[in-house]
CSV table of C-alpha atoms and ligand atoms in Angstrom, one decimal:
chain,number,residue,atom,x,y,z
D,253,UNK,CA,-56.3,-21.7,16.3
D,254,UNK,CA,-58.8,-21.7,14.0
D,255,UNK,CA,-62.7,-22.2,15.0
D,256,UNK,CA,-65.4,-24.6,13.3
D,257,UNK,CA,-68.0,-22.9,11.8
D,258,UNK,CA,-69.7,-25.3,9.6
D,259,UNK,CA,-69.0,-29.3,10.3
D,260,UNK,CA,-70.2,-32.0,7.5
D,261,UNK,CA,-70.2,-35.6,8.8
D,262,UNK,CA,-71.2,-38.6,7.0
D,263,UNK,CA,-73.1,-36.9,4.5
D,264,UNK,CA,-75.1,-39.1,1.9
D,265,UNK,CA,-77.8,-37.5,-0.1
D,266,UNK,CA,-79.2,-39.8,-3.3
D,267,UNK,CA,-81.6,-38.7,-6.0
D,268,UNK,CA,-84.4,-40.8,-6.7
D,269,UNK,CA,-85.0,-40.6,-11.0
D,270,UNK,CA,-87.0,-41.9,-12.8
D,271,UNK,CA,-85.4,-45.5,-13.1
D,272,UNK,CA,-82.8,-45.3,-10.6
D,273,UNK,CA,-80.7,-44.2,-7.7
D,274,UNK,CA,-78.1,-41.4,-8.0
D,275,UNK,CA,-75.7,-41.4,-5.0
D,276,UNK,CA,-74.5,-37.7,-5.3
D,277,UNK,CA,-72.7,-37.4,-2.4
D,278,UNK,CA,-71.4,-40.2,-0.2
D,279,UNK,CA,-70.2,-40.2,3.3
D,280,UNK,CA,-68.1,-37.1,2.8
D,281,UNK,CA,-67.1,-35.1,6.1
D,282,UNK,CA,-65.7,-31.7,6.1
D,283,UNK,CA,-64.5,-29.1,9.0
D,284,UNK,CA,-65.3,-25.2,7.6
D,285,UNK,CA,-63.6,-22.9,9.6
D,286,UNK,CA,-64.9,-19.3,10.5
D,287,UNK,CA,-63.7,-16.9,8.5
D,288,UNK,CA,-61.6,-19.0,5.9
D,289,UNK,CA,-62.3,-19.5,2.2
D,290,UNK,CA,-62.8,-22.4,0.8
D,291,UNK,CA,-62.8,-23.7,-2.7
D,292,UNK,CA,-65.1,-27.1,-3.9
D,293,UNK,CA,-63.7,-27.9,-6.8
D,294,UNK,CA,-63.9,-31.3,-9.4
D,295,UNK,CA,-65.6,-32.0,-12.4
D,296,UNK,CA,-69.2,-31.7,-13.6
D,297,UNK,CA,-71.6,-33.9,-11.6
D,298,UNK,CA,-69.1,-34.8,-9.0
D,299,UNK,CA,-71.6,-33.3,-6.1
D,300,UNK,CA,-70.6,-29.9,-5.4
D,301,UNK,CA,-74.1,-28.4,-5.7
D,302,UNK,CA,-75.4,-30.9,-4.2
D,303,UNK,CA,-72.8,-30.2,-0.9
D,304,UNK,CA,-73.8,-27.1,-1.7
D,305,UNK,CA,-77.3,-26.6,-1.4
D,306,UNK,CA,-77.4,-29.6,1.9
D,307,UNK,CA,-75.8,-26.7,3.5
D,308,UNK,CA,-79.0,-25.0,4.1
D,309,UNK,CA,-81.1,-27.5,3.0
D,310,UNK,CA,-82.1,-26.5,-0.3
D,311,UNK,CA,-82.0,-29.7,-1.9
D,312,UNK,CA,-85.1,-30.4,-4.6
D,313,UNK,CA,-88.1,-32.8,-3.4
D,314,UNK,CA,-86.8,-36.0,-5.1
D,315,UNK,CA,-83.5,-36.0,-3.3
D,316,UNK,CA,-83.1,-38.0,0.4
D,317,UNK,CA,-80.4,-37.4,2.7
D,318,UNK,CA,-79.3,-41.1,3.5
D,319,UNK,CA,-76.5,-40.2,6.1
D,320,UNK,CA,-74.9,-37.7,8.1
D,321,UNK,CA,-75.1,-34.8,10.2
D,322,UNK,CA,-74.1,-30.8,8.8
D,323,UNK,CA,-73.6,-28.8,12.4
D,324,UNK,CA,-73.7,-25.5,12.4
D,325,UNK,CA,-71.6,-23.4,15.1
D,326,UNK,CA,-74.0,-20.2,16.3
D,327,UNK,CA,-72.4,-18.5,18.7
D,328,UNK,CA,-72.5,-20.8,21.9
D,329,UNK,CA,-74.8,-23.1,20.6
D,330,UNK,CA,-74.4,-25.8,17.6
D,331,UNK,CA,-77.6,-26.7,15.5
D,332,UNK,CA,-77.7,-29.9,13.2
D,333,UNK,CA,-79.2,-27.8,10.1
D,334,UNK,CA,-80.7,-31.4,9.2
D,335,UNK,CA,-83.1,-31.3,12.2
D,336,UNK,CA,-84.4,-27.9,11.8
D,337,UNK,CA,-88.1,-27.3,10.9
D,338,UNK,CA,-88.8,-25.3,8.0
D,339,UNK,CA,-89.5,-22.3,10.1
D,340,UNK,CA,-86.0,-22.5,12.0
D,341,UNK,CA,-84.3,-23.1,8.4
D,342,UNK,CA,-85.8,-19.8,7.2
D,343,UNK,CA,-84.4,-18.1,10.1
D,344,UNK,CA,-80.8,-19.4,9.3
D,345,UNK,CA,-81.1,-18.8,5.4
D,346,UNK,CA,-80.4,-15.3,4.2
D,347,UNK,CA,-79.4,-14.1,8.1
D,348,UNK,CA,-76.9,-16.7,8.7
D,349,UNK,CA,-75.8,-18.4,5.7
D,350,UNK,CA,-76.8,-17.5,2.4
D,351,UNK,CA,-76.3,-19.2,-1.0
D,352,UNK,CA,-76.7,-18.0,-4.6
D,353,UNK,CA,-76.9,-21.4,-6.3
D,354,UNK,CA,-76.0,-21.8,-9.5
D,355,UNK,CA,-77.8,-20.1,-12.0
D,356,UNK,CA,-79.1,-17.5,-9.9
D,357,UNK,CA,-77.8,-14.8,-12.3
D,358,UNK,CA,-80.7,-15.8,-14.2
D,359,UNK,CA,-82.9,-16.6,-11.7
D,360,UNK,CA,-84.0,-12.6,-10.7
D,361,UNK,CA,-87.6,-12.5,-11.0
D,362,UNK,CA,-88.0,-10.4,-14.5
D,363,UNK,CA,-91.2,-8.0,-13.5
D,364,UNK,CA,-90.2,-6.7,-10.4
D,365,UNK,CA,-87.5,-3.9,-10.2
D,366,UNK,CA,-84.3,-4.4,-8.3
D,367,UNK,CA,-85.3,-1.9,-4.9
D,368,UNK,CA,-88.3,-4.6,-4.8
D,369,UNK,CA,-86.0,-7.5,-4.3
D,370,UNK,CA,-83.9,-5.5,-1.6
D,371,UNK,CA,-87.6,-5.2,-0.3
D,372,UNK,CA,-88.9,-8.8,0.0
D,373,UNK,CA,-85.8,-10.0,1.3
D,374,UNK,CA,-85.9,-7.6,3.9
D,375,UNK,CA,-89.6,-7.8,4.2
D,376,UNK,CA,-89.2,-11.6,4.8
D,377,UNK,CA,-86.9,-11.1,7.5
D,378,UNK,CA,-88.8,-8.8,9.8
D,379,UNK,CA,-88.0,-5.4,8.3
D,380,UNK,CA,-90.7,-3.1,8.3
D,381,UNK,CA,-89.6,0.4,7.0
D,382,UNK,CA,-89.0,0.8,3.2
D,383,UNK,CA,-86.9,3.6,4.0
D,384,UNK,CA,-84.5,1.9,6.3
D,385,UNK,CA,-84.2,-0.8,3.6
D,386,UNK,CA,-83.6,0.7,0.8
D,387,UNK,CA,-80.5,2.7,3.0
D,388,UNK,CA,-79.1,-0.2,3.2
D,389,UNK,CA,-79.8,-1.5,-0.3
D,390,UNK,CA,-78.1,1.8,-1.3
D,391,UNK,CA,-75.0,1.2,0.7
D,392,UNK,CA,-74.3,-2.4,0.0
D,393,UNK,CA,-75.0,-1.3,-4.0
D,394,UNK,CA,-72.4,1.5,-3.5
D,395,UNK,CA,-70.0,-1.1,-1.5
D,396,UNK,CA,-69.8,-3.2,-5.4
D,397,UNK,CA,-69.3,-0.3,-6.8
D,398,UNK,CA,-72.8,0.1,-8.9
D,399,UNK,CA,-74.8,3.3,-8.8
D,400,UNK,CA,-77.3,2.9,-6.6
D,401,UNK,CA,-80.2,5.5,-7.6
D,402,UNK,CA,-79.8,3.5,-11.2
D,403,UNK,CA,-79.8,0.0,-10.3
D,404,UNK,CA,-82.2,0.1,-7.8
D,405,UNK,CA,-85.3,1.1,-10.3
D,406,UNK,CA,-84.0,-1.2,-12.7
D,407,UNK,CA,-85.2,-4.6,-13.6
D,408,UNK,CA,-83.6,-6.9,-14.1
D,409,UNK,CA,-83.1,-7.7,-17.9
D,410,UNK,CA,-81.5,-4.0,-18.0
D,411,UNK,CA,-78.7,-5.4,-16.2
D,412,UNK,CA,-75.3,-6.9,-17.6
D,413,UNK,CA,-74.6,-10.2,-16.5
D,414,UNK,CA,-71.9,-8.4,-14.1
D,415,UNK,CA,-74.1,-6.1,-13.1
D,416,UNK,CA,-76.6,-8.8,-11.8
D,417,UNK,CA,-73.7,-10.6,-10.0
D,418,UNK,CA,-72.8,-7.7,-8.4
D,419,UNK,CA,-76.6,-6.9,-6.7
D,420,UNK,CA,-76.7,-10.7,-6.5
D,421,UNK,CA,-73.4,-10.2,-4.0
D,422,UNK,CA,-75.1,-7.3,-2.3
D,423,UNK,CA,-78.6,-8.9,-1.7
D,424,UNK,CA,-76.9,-11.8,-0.3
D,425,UNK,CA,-75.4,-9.6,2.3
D,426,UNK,CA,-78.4,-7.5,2.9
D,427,UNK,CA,-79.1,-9.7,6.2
D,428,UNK,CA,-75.1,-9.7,7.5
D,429,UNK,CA,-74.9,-13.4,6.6
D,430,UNK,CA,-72.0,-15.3,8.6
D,431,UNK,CA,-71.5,-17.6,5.6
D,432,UNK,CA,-72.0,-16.9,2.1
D,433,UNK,CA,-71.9,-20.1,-0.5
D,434,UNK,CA,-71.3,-19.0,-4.5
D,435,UNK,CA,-72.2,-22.2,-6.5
D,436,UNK,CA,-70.1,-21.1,-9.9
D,437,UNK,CA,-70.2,-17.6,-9.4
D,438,UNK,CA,-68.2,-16.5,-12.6
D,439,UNK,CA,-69.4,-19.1,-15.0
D,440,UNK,CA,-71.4,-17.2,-17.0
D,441,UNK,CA,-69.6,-14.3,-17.1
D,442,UNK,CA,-66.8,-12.9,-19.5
D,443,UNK,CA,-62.9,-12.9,-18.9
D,444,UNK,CA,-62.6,-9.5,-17.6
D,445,UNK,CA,-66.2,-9.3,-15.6
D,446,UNK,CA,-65.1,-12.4,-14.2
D,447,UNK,CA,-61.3,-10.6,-12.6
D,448,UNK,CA,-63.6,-7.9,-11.7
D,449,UNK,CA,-66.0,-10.2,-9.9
D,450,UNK,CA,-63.4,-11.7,-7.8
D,451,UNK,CA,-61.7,-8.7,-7.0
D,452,UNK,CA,-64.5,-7.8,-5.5
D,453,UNK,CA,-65.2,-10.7,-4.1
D,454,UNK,CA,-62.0,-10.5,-2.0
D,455,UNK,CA,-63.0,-6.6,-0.7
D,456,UNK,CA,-66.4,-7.6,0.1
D,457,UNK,CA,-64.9,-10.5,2.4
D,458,UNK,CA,-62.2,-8.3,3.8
D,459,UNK,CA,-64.9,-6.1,4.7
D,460,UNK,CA,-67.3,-8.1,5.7
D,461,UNK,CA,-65.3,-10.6,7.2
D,462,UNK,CA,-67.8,-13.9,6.5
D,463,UNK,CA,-67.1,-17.7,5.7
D,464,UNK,CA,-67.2,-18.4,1.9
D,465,UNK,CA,-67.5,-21.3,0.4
D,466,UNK,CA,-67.0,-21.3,-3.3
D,467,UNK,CA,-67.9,-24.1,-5.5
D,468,UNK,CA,-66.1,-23.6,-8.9
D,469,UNK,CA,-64.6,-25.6,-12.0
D,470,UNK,CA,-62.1,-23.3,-12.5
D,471,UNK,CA,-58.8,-23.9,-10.9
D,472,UNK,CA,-57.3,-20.8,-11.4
D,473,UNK,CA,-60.2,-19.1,-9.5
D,474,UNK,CA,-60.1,-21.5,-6.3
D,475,UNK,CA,-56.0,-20.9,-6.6
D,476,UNK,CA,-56.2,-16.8,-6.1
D,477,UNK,CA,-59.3,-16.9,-3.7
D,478,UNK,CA,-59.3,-20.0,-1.2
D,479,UNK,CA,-57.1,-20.4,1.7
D,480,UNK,CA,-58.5,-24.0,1.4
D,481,UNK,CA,-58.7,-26.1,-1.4
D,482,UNK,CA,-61.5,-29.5,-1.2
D,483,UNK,CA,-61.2,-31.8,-4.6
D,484,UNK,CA,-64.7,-34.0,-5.0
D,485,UNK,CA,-64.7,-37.0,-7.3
D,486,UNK,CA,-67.9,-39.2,-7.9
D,487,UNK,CA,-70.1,-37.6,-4.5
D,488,UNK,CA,-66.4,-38.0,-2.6
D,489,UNK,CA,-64.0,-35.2,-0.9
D,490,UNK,CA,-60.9,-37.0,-2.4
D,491,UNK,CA,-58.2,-34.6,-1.3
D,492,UNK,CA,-58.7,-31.4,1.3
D,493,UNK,CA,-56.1,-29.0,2.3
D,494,UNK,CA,-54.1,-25.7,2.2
D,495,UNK,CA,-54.7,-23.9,-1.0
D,496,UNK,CA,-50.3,-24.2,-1.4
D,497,UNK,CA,-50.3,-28.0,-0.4
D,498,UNK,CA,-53.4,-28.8,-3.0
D,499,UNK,CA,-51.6,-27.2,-6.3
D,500,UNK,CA,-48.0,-27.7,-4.9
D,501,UNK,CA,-48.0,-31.2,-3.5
D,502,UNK,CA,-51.0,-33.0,-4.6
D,503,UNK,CA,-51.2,-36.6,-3.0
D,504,UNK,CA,-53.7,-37.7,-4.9
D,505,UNK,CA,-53.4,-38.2,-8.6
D,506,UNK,CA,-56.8,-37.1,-9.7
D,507,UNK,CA,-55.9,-33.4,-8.4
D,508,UNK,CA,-52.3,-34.0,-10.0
D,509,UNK,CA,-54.2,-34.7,-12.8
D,510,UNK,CA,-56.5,-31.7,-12.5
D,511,UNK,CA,-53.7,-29.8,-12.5
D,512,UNK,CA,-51.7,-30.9,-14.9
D,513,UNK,CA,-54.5,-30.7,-17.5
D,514,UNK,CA,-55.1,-27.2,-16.7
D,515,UNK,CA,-52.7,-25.4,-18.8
D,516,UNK,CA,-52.0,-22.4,-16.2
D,517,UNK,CA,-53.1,-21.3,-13.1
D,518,UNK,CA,-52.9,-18.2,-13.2
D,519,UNK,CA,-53.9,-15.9,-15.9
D,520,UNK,CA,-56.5,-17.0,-18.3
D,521,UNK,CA,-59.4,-19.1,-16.3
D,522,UNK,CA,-59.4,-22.6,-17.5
D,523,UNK,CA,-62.3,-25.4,-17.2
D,524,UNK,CA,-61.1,-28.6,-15.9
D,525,UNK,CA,-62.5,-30.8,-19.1
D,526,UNK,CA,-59.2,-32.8,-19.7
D,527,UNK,CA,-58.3,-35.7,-18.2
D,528,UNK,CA,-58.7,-39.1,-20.1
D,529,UNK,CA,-61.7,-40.6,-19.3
D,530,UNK,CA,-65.0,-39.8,-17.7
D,531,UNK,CA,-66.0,-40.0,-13.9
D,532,UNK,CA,-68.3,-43.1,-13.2
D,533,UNK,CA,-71.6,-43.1,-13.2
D,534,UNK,CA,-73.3,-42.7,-9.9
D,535,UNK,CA,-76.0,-45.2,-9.8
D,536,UNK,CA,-73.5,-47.9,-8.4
D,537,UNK,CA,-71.7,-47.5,-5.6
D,538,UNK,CA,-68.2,-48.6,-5.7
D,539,UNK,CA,-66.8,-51.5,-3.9
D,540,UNK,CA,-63.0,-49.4,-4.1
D,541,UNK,CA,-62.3,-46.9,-5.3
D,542,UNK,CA,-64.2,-44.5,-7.9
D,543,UNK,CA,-61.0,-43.4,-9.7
D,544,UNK,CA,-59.6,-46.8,-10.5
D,545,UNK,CA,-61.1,-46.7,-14.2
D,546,UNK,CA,-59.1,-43.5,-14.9
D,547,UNK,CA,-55.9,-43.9,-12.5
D,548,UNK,CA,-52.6,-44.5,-13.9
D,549,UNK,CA,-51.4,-45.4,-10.0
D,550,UNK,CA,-54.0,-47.8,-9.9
D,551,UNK,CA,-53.3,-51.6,-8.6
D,552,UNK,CA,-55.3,-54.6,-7.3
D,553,UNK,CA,-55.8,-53.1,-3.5
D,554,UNK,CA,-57.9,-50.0,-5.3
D,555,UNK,CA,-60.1,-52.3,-7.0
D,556,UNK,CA,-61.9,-53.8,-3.9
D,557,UNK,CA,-60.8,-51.2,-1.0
D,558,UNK,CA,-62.4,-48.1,-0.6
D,559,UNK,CA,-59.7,-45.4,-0.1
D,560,UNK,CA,-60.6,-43.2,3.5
D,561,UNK,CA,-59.1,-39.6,3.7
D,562,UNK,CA,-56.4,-39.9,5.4
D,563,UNK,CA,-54.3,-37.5,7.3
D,564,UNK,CA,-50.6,-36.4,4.9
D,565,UNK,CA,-47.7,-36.8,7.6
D,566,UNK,CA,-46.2,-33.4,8.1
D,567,UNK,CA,-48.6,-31.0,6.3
D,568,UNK,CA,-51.5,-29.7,8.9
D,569,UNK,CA,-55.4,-30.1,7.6
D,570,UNK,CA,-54.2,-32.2,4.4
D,571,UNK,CA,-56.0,-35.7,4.1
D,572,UNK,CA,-56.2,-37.5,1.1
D,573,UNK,CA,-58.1,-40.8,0.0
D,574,UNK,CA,-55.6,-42.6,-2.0
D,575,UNK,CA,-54.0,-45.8,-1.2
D,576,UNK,CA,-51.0,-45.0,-3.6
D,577,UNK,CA,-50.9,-41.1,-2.2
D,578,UNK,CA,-47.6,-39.6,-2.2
D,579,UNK,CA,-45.5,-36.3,-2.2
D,580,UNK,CA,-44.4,-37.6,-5.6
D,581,UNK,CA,-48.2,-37.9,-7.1
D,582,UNK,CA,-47.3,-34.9,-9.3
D,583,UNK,CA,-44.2,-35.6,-10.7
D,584,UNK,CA,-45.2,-39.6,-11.3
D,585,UNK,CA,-48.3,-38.3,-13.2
D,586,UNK,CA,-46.4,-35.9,-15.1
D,587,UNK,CA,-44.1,-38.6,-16.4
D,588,UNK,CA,-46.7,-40.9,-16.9
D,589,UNK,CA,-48.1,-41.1,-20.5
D,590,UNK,CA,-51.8,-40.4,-19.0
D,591,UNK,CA,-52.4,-36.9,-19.9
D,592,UNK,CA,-50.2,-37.3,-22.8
D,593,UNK,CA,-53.3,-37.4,-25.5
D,594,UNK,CA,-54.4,-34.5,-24.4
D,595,UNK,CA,-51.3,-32.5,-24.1
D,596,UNK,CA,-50.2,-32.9,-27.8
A,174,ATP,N1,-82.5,-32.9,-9.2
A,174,ATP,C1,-81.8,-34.0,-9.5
A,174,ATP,N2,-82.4,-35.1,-9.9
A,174,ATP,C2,-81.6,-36.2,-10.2
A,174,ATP,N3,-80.3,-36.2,-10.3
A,174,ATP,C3,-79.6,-35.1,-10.0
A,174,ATP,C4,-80.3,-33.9,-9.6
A,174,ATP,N4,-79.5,-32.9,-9.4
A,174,ATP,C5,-78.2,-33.5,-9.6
A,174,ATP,N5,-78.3,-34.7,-9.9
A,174,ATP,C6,-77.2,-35.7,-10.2
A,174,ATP,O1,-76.4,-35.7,-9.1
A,174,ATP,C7,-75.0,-35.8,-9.4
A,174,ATP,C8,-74.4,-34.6,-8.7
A,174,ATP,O2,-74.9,-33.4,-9.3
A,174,ATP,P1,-74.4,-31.9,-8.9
A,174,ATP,O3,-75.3,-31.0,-9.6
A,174,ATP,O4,-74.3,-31.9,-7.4
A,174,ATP,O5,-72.9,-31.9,-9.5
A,174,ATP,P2,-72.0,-30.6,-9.8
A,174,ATP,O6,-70.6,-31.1,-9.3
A,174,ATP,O7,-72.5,-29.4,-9.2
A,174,ATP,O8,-72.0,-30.5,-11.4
A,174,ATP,P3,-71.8,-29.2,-12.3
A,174,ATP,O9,-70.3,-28.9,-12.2
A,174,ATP,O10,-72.2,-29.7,-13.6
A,174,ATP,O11,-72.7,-28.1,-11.7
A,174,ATP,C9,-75.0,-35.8,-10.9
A,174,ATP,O12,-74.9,-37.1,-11.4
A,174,ATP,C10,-76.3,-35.2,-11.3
A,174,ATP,O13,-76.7,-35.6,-12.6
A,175,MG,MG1,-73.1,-27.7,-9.9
């Protein structure tokens, strides 16, 4: 039976710009289980940095969390991350769950060498020998397969892009983190550093044995390397389940549609950037459902009922959010004329 490691409920967070609201993630609830891998997947500016970061509370200064509780299981005891004080969060951060947000390839700061990152991490932490540290720094280095004595007087600009991911990956694990969020971890990289990446990626959780949660647009990447698959649409989990029950029978016709747009899933990596339309804009909140402008299932119920996730008879830990959801989602959408502009 699995355990709960990480449990979202009812989480709203909004952005406040510079005219108006942006709801970025409403109401969503999601169980992570300890040990598992799971994949957030959905197009660009559907909320899954903004999931990801509320994790550890690492949202920027003109965001508000409007709803919603994120538990977090430690040991015995189960802390609501969104009560901690800033000095409790920096306990949990790096030592219990760690995240390398998006970006963070670039985000190595360019005038200190790599050993001094390993250093002020650990420094931060309550490590006090240099010696000690950089042991570890060494092993961890060794464990993604970089030479050590090398990368560790380097800075950072004298690193490939792969290179920096893989001392991103080992810095991140430098404190034995529990969890260990990757917010596009292989966006920036090429085809082959990416398959290296998450090969890797799989040792280093075999080894290490955490939680990782993987935020991703890139289907093929959450079908090799989740166990768990959850599908966000406009700030909403619309579909969460097993990574076989997601790409094989998808309820939902926004993932059928995901997947049907993506020409393969395995292979090449593939951006999801082809279904008809474009998500809604998240000022408004919607009175049904957010898909209705794009969904060829759509009818009047949709319009002015907001879908909940709701449990799949028959297929443990699959919910959906679809009043017309269905074991035939996939086939209906693939005979449906939807996608056909783009497949021709
Ligand atoms: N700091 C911010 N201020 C205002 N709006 C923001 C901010 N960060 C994100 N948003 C908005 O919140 C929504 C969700 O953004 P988020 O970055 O979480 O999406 P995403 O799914 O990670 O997208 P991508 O795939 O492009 O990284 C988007 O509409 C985005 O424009
Ligand atoms: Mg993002």
């Amino acid at each position: 039976m699995a355990t709960k490691h990480i449990i979202v409920e009812d989480l709203s967070v909004e952005y406040l710009g510079p005219t108006k609201k942006i709801y970025a993630l409403q109401h969503v609830s999601l169980e992570i289980y300890r040990g598992e891998s799971i994949a957030l997947v959905g197009e660009s500016g559907c909320g899954k940095s903004t999931l990801g970061v509320a994790f550890i509370r690492l949202l920027p200064v003109n965001s508000r969390i409007t709803s919603g509780r994120i538990r977090f299981v430690d040991g015995s005891r189960e802390i609501n991350i969104l009560e901690l004080s800033q000095s409790e969060l920096q306990k949990i951060r790096w030592s219990k769950i760690v995240m390398m947000a998006q970006g963070a390839l670039n985000a190595f700061n360019p005038v200190m060498r790599i050993k001094d990152h390993f250093i002020d991490t650990a420094y931060s932490h309550g490590w006090k020998n240099k010696t000690e540290v950089l042991k570890k720094a060494r092993y961890l280095l060794e464990r993604v397969h970089l030479d050590s004595e090398r990368v560790l007087n380097s800075f950072p600009h004298e690193l490939s892009g792969g290179m920096r991911q893989r001392v991103l990956l080992s810095l991140g694990l430098f404190l034995n983190p529990e969890v260990v969020i990757l917010d596009e971890p292989t966006t920036a990289l090429d085809i082959l550093t990416q398959r290296n990446i998450i090969e890797l990626l799989k040792e280093l959780k075999k080894e290490f044995n955490f939680t990782l949660i993987f935020i991703t647009h890139d289907l093929s990447l959450a079908a090799e390397l989740a166990d768990r698959v959850a599908v966000m649409y406009a700030g909403k989990i619309v579909e969460v389940g097993d990574v076989y029950n997601i790409f094989g029978t998808p309820y939902h016709p926004y993932t059928a549609g995901l997947i049907t747009s993506t020409p393969k899933l395995r292979g090449k990596s593939t951006e999801i950037t082809s279904i008809p339309g474009s998500p809604p804009n998240l000022s408004e909140i919607f009175k049904g459902c957010p898909f209705y402008e794009r969904c060829p299932l759509r009818s009047s119920v949709c319009l002015n009922t907001p879908p909940t996730l709701t449990f799949v008879d028959g297929q443990e830990g699959h919910f959906v959010a679809c009043h017309h959801a269905s074991k035939d989602t996939l086939s209906k959408i693939r005979q449906s004329d939807w996608l056909s502009t783009i497949q021709k």
